[in-house]
XYZ file of N, CA and C in Angstrom:
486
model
N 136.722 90.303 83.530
C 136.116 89.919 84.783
C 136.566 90.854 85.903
N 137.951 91.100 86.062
C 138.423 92.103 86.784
C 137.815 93.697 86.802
N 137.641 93.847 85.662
C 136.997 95.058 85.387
C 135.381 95.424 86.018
N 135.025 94.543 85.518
C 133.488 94.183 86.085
C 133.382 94.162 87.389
N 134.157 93.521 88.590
C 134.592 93.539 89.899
C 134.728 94.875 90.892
N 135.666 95.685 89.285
C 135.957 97.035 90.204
C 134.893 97.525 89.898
N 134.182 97.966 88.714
C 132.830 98.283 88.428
C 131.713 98.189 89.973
N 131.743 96.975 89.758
C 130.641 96.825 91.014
C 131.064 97.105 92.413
N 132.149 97.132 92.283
C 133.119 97.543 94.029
C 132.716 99.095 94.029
N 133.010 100.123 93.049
C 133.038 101.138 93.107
C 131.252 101.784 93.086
N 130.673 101.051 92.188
C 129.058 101.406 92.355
C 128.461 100.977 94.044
N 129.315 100.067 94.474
C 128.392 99.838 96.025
C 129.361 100.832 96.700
N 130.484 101.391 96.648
C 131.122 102.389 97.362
C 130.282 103.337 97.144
N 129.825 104.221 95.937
C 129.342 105.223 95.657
C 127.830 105.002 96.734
N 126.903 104.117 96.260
C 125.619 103.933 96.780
C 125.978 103.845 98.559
N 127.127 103.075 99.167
C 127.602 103.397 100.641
C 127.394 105.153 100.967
N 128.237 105.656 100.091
C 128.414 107.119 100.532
C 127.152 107.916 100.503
N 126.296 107.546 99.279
C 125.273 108.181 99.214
C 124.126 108.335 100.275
N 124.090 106.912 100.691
C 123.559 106.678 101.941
C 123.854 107.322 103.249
N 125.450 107.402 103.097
C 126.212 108.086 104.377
C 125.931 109.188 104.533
N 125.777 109.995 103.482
C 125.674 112.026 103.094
C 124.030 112.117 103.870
N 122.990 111.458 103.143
C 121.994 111.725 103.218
C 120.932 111.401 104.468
N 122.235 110.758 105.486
C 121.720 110.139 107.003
C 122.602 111.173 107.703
N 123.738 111.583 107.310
C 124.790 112.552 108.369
C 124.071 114.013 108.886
N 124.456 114.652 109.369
C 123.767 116.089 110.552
C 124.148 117.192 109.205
N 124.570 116.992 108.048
C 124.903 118.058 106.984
C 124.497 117.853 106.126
N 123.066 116.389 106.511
C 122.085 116.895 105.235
C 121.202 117.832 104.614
N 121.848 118.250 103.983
C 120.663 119.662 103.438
C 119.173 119.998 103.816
N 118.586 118.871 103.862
C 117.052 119.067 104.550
C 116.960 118.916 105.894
N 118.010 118.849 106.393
C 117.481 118.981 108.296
C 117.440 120.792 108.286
N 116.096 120.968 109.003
C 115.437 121.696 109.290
C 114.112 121.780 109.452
N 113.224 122.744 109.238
C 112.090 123.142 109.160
C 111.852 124.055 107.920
N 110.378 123.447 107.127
C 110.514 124.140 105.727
C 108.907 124.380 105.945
N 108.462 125.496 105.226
C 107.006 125.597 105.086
C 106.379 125.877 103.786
N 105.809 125.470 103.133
C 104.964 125.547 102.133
C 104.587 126.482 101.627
N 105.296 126.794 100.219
C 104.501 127.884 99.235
C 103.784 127.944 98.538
N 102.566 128.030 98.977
C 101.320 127.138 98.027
C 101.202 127.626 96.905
N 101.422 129.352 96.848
C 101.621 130.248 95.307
C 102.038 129.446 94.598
N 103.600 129.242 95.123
C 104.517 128.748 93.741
C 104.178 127.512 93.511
N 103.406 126.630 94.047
C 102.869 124.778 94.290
C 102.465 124.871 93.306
N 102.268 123.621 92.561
C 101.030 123.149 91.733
C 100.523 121.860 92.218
N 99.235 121.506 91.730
C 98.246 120.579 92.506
C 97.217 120.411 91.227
N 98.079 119.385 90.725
C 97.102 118.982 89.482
C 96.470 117.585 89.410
N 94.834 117.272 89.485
C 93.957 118.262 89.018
C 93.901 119.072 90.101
N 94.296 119.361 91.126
C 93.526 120.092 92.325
C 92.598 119.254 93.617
N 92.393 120.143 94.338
C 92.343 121.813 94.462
C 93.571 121.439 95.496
N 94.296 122.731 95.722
C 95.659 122.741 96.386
C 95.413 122.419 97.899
N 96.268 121.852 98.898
C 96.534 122.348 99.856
C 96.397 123.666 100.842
N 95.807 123.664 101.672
C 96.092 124.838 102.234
C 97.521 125.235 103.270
N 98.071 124.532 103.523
C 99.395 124.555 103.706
C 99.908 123.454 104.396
N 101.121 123.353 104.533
C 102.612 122.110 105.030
C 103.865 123.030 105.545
N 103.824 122.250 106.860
C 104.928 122.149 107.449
C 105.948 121.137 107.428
N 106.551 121.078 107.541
C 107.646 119.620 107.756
C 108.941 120.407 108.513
N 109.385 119.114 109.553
C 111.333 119.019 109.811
C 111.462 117.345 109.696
N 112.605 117.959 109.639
C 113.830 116.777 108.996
C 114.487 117.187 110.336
N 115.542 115.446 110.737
C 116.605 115.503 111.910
C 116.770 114.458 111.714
N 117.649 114.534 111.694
C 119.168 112.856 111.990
C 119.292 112.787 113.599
N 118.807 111.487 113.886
C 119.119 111.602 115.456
C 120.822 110.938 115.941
N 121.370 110.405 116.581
C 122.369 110.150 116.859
C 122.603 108.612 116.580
N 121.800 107.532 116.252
C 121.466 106.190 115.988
C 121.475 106.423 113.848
N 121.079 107.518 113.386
C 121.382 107.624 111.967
C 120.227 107.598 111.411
N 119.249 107.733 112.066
C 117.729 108.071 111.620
C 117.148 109.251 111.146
N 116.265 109.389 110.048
C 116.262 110.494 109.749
C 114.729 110.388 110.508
N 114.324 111.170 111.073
C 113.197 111.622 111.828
C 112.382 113.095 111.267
N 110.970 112.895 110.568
C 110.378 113.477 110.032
C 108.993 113.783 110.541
N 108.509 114.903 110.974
C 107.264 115.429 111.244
C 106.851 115.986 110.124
N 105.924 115.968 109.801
C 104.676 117.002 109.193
C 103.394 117.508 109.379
N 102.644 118.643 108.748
C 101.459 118.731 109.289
C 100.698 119.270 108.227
N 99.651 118.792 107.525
C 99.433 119.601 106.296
C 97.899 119.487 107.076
N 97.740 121.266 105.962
C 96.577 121.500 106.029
C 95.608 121.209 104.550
N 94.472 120.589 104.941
C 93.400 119.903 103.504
C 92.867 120.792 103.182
N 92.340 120.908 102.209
C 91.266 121.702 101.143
C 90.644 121.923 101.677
N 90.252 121.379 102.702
C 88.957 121.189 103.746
C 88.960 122.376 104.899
N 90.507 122.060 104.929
C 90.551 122.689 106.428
C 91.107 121.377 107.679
N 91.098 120.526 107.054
C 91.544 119.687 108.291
C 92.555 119.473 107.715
N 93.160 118.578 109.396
C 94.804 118.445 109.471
C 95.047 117.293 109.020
N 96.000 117.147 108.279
C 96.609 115.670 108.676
C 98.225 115.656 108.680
N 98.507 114.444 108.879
C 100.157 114.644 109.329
C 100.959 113.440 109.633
N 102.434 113.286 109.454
C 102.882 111.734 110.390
C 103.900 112.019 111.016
N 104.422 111.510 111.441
C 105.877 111.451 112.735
C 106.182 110.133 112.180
N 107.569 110.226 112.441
C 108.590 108.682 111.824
C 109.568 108.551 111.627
N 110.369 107.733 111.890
C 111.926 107.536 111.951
C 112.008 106.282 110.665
N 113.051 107.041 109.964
C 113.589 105.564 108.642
C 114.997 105.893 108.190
N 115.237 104.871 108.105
C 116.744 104.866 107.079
C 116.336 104.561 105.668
N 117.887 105.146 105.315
C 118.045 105.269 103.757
C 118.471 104.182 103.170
N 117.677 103.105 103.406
C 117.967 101.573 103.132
C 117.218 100.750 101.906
N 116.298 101.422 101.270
C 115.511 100.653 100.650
C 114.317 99.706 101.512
N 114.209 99.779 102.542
C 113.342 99.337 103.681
C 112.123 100.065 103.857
N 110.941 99.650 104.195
C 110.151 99.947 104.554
C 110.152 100.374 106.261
N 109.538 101.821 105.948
C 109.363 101.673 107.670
C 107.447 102.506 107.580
N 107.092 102.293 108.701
C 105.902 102.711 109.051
C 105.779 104.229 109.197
N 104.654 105.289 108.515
C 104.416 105.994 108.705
C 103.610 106.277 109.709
N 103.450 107.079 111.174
C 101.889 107.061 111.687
C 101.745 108.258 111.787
N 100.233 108.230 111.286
C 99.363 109.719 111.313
C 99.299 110.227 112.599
N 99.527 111.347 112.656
C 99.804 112.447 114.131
C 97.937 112.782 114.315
N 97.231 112.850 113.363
C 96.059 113.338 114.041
C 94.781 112.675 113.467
N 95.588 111.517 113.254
C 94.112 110.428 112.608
C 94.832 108.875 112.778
N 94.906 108.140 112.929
C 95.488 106.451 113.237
C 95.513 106.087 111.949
N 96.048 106.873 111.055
C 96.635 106.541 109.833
C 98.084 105.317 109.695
N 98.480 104.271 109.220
C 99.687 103.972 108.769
C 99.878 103.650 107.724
N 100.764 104.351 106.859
C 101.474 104.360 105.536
C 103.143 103.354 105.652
N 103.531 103.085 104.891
C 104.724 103.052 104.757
C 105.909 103.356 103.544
N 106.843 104.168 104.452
C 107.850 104.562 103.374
C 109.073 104.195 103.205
N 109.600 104.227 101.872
C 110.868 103.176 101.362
C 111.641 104.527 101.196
N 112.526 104.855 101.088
C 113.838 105.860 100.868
C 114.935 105.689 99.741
N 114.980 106.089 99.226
C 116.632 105.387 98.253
C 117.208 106.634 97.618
N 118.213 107.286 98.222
C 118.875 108.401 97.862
C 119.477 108.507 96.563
N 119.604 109.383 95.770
C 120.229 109.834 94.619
C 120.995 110.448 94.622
N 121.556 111.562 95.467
C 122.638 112.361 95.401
C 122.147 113.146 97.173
N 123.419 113.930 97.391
C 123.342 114.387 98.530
C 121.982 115.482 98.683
N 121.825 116.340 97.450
C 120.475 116.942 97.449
C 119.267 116.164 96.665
N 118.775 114.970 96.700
C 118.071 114.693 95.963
C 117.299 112.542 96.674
N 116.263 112.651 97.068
C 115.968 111.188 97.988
C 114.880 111.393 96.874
N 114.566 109.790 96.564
C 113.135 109.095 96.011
C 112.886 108.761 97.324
N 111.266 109.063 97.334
C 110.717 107.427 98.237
C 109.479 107.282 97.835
N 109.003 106.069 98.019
C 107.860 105.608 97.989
C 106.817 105.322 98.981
N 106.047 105.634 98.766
C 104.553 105.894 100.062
C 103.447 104.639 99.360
N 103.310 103.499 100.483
C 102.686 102.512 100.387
C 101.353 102.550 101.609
N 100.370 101.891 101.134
C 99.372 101.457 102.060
C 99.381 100.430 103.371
N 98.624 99.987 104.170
C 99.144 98.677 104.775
C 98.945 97.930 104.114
N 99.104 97.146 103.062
C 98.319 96.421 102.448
C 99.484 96.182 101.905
N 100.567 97.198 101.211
C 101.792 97.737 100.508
C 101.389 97.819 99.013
N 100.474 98.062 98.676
C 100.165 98.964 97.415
C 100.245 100.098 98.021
N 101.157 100.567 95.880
C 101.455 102.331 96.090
C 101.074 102.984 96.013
N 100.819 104.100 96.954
C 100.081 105.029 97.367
C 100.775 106.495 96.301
N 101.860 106.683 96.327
C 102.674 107.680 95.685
C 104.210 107.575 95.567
N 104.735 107.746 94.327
C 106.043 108.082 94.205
C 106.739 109.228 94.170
N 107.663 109.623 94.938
C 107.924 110.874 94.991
C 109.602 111.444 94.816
N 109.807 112.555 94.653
C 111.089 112.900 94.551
C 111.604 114.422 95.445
N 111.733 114.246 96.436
C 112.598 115.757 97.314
C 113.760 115.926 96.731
N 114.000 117.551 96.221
C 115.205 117.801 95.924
C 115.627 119.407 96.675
N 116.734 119.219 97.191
C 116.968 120.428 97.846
C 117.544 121.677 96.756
N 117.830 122.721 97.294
C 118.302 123.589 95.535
C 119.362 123.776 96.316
N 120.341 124.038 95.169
C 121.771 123.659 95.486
C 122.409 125.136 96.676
N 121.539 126.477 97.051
C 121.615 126.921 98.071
C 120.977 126.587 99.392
N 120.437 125.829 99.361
C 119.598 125.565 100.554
C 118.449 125.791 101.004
N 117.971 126.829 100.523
C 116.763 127.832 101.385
C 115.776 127.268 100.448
N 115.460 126.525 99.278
C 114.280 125.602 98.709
C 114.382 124.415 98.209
N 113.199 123.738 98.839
C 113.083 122.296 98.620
C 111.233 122.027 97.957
N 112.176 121.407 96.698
C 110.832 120.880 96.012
C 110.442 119.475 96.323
N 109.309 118.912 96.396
C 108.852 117.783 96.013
C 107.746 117.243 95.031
N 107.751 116.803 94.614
C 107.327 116.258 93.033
C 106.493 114.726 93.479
N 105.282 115.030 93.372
C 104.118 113.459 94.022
C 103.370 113.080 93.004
N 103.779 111.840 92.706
C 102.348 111.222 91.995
C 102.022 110.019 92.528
N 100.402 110.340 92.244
C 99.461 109.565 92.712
C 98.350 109.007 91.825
N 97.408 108.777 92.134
C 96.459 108.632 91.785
C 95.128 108.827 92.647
N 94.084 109.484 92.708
C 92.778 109.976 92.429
C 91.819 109.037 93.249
N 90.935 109.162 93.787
C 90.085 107.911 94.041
C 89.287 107.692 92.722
N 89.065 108.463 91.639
C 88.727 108.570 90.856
C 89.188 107.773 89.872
N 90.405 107.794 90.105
C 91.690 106.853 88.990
C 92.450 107.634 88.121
N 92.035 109.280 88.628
C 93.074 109.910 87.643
C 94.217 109.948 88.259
N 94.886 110.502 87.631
C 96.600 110.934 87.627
C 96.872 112.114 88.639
N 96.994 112.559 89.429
C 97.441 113.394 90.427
C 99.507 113.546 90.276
N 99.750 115.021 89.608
C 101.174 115.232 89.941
C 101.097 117.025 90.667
N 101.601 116.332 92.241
C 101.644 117.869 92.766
C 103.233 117.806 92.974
N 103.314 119.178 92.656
C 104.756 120.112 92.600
C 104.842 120.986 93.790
N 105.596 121.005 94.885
C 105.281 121.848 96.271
C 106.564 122.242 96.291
N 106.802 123.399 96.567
C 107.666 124.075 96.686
C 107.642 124.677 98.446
N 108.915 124.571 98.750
C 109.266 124.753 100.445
C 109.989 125.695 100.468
N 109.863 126.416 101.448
C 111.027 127.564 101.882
C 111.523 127.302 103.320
N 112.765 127.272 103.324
C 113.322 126.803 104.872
C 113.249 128.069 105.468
N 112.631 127.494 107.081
C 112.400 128.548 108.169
C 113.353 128.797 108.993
């Protein structure tokens, strides 16, 4: 029983810290990263025409995220949003359409966050995985979705910090 105790003492210490690394000003993804659509994949397609994103920890422990991607199309879309690394939902809102999504966070290691992208409705929209590379200067993310179609959508985007 004792054993089991420290077990679980030490797994919520670990999951504390993890949380702590990945909200602090020396998380690997604060910055600005832009999109390498070459190295991307976008399966079935058709790719992106490009993404911006920054990352910032404000002084309250928020990680605060812009983006701006460009569509197949040619049009923009994008969100602005503040969330913690809580397992919580917070609201996404679209910067250039009255879009709201919402996203859940749950860190894995100091280079490495899941989150999940929900509808208002809170059906899932996409599961995803950011991982920073253990120098810094690239960050992948890994999306699946699904299609209006109902297929399977897994895009692979590769970032280069600016």
């Amino acid at each position: 029983m004792a054993g089991t105790r420290i077990g679980v003492t030490a797994l919520l210490a670990l999951t504390c810290a993890a949380t702590a690394l990945a909200q602090s000003k020396d998380d690997p993804s604060i910055g600005s990263w832009k999109l390498n659509v070459a190295k991307s994949t976008f399966t079935p397609g058709p790719p992106i025409k490009g993404d911006t994103r920054s990352y910032e920890v404000n002084d309250a422990g928020w990680l605060v995220v812009t983006t701006e991607t460009i569509q197949p199309d040619g049009s923009r879309t994008g969100v602005r949003f503040a969330a913690k690394f809580d397992g919580k939902p917070y609201p996404q809102i679209g910067r250039f359409a009255p879009t709201v999504t919402l996203i859940t966070y749950q860190p894995v290691d100091k280079r490495t966050l899941k989150y999940t992208q929900r509808d208002s409705n809170g059906k899932v929209v996409s599961t995803n995985t950011r991982i920073v590379s253990a120098d810094g200067r690239t960050m992948t993310i890994e999306q699946k979705s699904t299609d209006d179609k109902g297929r399977a959508v897994v895009n692979v985007e590769l970032f280069e910090r600016q």
